[in-house]
PDB file of C-alpha atoms in Angstrom:
ATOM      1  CA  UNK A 354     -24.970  10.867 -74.098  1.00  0.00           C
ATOM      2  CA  UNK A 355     -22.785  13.441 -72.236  1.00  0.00           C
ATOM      3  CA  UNK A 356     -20.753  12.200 -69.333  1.00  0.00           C
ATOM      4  CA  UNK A 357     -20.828  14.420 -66.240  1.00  0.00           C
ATOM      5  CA  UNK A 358     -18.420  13.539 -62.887  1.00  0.00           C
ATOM      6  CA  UNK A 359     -20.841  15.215 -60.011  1.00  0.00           C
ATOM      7  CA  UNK A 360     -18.859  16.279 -56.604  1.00  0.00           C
ATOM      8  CA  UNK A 361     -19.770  18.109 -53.377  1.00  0.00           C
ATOM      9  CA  UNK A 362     -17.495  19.903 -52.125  1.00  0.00           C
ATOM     10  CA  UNK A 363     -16.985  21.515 -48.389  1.00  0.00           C
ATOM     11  CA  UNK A 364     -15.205  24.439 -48.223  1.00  0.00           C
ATOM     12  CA  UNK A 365     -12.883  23.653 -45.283  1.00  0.00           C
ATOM     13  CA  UNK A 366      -9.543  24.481 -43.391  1.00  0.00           C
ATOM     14  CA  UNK A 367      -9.041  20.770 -42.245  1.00  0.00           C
ATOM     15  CA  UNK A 368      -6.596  18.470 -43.570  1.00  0.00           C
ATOM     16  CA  UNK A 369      -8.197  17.443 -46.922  1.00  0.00           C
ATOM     17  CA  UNK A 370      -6.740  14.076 -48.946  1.00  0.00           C
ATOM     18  CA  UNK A 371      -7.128  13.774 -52.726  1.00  0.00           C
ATOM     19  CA  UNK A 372     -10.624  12.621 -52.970  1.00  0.00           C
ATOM     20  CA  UNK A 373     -11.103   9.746 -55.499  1.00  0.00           C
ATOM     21  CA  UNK A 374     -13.854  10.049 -57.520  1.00  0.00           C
ATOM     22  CA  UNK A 375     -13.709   6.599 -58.778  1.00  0.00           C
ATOM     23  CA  UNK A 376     -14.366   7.831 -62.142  1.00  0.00           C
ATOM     24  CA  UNK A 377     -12.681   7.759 -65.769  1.00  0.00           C
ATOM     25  CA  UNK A 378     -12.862   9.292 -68.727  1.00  0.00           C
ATOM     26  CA  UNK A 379     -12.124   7.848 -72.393  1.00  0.00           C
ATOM     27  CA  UNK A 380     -10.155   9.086 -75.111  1.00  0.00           C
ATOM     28  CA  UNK A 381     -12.923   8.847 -77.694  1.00  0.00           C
ATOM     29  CA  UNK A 382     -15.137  10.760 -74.951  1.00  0.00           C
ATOM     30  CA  UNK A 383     -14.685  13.882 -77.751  1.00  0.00           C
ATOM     31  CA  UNK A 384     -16.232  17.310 -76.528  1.00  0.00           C
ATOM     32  CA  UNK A 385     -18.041  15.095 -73.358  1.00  0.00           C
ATOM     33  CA  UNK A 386     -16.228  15.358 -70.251  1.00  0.00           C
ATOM     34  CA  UNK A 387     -17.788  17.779 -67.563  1.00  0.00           C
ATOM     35  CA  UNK A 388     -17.294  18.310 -64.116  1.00  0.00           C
ATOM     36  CA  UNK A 389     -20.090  20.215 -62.114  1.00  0.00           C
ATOM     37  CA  UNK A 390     -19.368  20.104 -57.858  1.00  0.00           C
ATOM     38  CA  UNK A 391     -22.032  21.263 -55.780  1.00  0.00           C
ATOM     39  CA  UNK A 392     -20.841  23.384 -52.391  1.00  0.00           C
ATOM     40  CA  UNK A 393     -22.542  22.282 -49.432  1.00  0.00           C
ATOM     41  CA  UNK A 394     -21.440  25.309 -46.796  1.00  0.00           C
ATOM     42  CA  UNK A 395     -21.351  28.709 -48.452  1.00  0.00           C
ATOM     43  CA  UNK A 396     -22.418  30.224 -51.505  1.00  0.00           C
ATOM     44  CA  UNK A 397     -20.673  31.247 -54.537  1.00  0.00           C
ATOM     45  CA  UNK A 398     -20.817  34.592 -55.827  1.00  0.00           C
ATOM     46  CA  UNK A 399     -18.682  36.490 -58.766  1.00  0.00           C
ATOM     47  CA  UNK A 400     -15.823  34.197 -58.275  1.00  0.00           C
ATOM     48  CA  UNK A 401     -13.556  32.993 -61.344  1.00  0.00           C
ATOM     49  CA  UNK A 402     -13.314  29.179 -61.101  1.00  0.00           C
ATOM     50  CA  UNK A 403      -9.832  27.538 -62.656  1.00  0.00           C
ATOM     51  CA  UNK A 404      -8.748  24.430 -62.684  1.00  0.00           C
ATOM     52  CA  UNK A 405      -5.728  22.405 -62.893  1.00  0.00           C
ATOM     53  CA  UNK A 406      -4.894  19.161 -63.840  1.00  0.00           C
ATOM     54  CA  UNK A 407      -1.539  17.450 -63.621  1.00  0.00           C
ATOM     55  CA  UNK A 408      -1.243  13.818 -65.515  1.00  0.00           C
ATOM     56  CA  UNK A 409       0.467  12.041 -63.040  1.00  0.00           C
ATOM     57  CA  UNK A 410       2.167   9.883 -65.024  1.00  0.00           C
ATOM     58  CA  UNK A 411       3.082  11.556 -67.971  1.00  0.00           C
ATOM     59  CA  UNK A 412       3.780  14.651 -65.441  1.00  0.00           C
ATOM     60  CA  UNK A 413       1.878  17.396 -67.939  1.00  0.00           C
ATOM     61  CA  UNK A 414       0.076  19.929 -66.638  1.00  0.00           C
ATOM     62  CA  UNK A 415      -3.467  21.557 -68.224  1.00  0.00           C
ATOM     63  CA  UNK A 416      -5.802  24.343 -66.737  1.00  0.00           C
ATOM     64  CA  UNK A 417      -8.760  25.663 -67.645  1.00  0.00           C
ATOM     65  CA  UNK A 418     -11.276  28.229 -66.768  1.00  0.00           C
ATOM     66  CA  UNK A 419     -14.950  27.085 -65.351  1.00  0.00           C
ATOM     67  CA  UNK A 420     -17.800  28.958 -64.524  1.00  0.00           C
ATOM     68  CA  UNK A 421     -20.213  29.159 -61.466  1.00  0.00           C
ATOM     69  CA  UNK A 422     -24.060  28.704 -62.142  1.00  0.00           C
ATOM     70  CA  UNK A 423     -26.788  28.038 -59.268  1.00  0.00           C
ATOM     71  CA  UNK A 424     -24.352  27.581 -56.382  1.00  0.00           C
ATOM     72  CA  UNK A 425     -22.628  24.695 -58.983  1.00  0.00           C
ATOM     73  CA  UNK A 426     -19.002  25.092 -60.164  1.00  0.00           C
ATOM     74  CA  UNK A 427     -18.876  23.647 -63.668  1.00  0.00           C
ATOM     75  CA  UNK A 428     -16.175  23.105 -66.548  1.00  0.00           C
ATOM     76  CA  UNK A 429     -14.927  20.568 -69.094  1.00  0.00           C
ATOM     77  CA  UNK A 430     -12.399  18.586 -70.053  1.00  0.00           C
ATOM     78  CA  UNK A 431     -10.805  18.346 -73.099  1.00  0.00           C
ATOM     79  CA  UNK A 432     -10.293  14.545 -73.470  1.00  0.00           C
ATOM     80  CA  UNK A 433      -7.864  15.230 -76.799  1.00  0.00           C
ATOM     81  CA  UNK A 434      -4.661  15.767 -73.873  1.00  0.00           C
ATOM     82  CA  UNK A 435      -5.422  11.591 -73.245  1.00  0.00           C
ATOM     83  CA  UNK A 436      -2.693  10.300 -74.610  1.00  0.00           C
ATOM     84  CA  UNK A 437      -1.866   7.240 -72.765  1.00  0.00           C
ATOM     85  CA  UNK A 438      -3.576   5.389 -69.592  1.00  0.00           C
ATOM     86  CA  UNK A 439      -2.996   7.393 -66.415  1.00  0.00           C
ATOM     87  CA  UNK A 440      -3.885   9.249 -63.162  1.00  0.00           C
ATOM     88  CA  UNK A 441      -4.983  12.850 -63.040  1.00  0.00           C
ATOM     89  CA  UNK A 442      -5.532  15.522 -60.215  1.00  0.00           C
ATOM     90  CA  UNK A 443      -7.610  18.204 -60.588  1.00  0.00           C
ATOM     91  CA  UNK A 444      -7.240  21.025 -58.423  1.00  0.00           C
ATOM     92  CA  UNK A 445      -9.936  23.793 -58.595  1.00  0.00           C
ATOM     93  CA  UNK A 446      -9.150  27.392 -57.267  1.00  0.00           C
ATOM     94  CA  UNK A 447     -11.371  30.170 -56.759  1.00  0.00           C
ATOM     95  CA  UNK A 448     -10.091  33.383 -57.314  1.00  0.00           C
ATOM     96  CA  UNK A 449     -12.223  36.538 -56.016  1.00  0.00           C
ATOM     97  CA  UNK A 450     -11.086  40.785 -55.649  1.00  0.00           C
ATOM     98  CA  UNK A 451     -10.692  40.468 -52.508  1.00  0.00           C
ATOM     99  CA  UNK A 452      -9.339  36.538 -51.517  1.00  0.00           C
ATOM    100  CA  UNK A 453      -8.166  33.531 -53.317  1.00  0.00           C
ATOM    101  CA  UNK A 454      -9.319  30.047 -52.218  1.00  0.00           C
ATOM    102  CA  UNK A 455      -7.161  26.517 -52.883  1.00  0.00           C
ATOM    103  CA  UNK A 456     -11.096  24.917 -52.237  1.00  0.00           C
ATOM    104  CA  UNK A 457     -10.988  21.099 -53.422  1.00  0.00           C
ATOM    105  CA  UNK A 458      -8.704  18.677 -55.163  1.00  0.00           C
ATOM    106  CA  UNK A 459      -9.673  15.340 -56.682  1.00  0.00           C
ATOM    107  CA  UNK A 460      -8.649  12.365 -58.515  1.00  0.00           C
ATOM    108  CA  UNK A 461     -10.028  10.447 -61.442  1.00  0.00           C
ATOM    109  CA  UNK A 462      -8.399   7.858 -64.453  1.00  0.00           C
ATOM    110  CA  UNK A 463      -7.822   8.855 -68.223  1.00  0.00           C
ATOM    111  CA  UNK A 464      -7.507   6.143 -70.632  1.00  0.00           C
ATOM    112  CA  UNK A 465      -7.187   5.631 -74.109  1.00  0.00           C
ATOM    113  CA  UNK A 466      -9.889   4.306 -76.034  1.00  0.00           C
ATOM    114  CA  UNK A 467      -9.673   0.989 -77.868  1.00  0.00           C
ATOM    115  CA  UNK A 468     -10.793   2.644 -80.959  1.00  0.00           C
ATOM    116  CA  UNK A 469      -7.948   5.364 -81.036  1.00  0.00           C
ATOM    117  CA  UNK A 470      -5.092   2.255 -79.923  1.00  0.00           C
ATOM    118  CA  UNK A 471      -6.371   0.858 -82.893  1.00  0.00           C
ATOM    119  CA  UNK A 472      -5.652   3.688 -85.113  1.00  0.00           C
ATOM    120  CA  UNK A 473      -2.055   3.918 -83.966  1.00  0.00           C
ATOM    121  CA  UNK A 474      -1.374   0.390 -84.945  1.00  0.00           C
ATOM    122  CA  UNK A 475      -1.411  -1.234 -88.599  1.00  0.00           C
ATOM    123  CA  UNK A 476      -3.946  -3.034 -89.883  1.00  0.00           C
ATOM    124  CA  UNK A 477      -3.729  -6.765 -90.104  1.00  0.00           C
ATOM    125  CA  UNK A 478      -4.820  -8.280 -93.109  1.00  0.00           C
ATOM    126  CA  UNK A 479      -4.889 -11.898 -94.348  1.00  0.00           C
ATOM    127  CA  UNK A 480      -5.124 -12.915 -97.576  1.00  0.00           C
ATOM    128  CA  UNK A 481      -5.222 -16.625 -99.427  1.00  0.00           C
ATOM    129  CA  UNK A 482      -2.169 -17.899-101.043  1.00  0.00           C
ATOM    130  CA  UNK A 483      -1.755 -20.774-102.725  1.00  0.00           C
ATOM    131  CA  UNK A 484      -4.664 -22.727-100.092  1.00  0.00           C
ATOM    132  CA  UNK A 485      -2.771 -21.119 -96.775  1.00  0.00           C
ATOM    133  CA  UNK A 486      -3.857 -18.176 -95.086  1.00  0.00           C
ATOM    134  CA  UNK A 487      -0.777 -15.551 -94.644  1.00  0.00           C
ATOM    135  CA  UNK A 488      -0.961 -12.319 -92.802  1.00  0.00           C
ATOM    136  CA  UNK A 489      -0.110  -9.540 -94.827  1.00  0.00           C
ATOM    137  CA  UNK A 490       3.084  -8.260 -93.163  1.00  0.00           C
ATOM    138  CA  UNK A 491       4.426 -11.000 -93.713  1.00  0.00           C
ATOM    139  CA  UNK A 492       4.232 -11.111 -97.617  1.00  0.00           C
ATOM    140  CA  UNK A 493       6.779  -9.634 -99.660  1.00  0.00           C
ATOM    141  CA  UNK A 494       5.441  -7.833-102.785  1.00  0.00           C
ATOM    142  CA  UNK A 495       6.998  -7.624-106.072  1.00  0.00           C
ATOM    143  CA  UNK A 496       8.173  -3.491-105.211  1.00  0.00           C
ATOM    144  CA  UNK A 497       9.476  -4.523-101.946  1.00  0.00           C
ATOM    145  CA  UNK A 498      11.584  -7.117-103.845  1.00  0.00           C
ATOM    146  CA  UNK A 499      12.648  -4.622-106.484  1.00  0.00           C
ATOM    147  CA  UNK A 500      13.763  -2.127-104.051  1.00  0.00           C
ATOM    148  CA  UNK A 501      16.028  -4.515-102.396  1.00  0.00           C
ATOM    149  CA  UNK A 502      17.301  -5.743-105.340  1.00  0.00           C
ATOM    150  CA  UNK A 503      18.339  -2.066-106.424  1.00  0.00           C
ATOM    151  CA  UNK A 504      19.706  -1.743-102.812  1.00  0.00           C
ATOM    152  CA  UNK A 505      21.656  -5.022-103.627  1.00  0.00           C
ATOM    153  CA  UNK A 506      23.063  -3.951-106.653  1.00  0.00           C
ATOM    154  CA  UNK A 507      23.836  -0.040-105.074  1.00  0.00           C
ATOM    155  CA  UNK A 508      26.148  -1.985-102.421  1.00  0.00           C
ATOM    156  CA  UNK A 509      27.776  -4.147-104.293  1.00  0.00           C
ATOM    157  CA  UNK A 510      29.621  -1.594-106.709  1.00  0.00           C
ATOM    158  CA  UNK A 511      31.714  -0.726-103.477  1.00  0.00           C
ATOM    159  CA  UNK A 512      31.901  -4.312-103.019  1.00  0.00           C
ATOM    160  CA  UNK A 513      34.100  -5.001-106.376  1.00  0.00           C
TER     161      UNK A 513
END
């Protein structure tokens, strides 16, 4: 199922505010972020579209290239930069021969999947031992043992 954020956008000389789209995209959202805004006063031509997005808490900057089809300014997102829950702004310039535009900015959330938190993290195992359930970080295994043994035995020759 592909995820696409859908704006309109008003080209306009008054004061403009971030919009908030109210929208978020997910870590594990791989190769399935779009944007696609539709202008409401004007038409779009032969202009180059970019965008840029600055991670507002992280402080990172990314931009990217989009392209206009049927009066529609479309691009993607590459949801691999989501490294951590945050803000971003995108900012989308149009860029013609003749003028540049700062048209639109907007706002949505990043965050990182539960599946990919889960992959930074160890995995918790339990085992039985002797009738008692113990998690498996806590057990101490006979090479663990030797190796502090060894480390024992290293220190103590400076120790005599």
């Amino acid at each position: 199922m592909e995820k696409i954020i859908r704006l309109s956008i008003e080209n306009t000389t008054k004061i403009r505010q971030v919009e908030d789209s109210f929208c978020e995209l997910y870590s594990h959202d791989k190769n399935n972020g779009a944007f696609e805004f539709e202008i409401t006063k004007g038409t779009l031509t032969n202009e180059n579209v970019v965008a840029l997005f600055k991670f507002l808490r992280s402080g990172s900057y990314w931009k990217t290239n989009g392209t206009v089809e049927d009066n529609k300014i479309k691009f993607n997102f590459d949801t691999s930069l989501i490294t951590q829950n945050e803000e971003v702004v995108c900012y989308i310039y149009l860029d013609k021969e003749e003028h540049n535009s700062d048209i639109f900015r907007f706002k949505f959330k990043v965050n990182l999947s539960e599946i990919d938190k889960a992959s930074q993290l160890p995995v918790k195992e339990r085992f039985f031992a002797n009738s008692m359930i113990v998690d498996r970080v806590d057990v101490l295994t006979k090479e663990d043992f030797d190796k502090a043994i060894k480390e024992i035995e290293k220190g103590s020759k400076f120790l005599t």
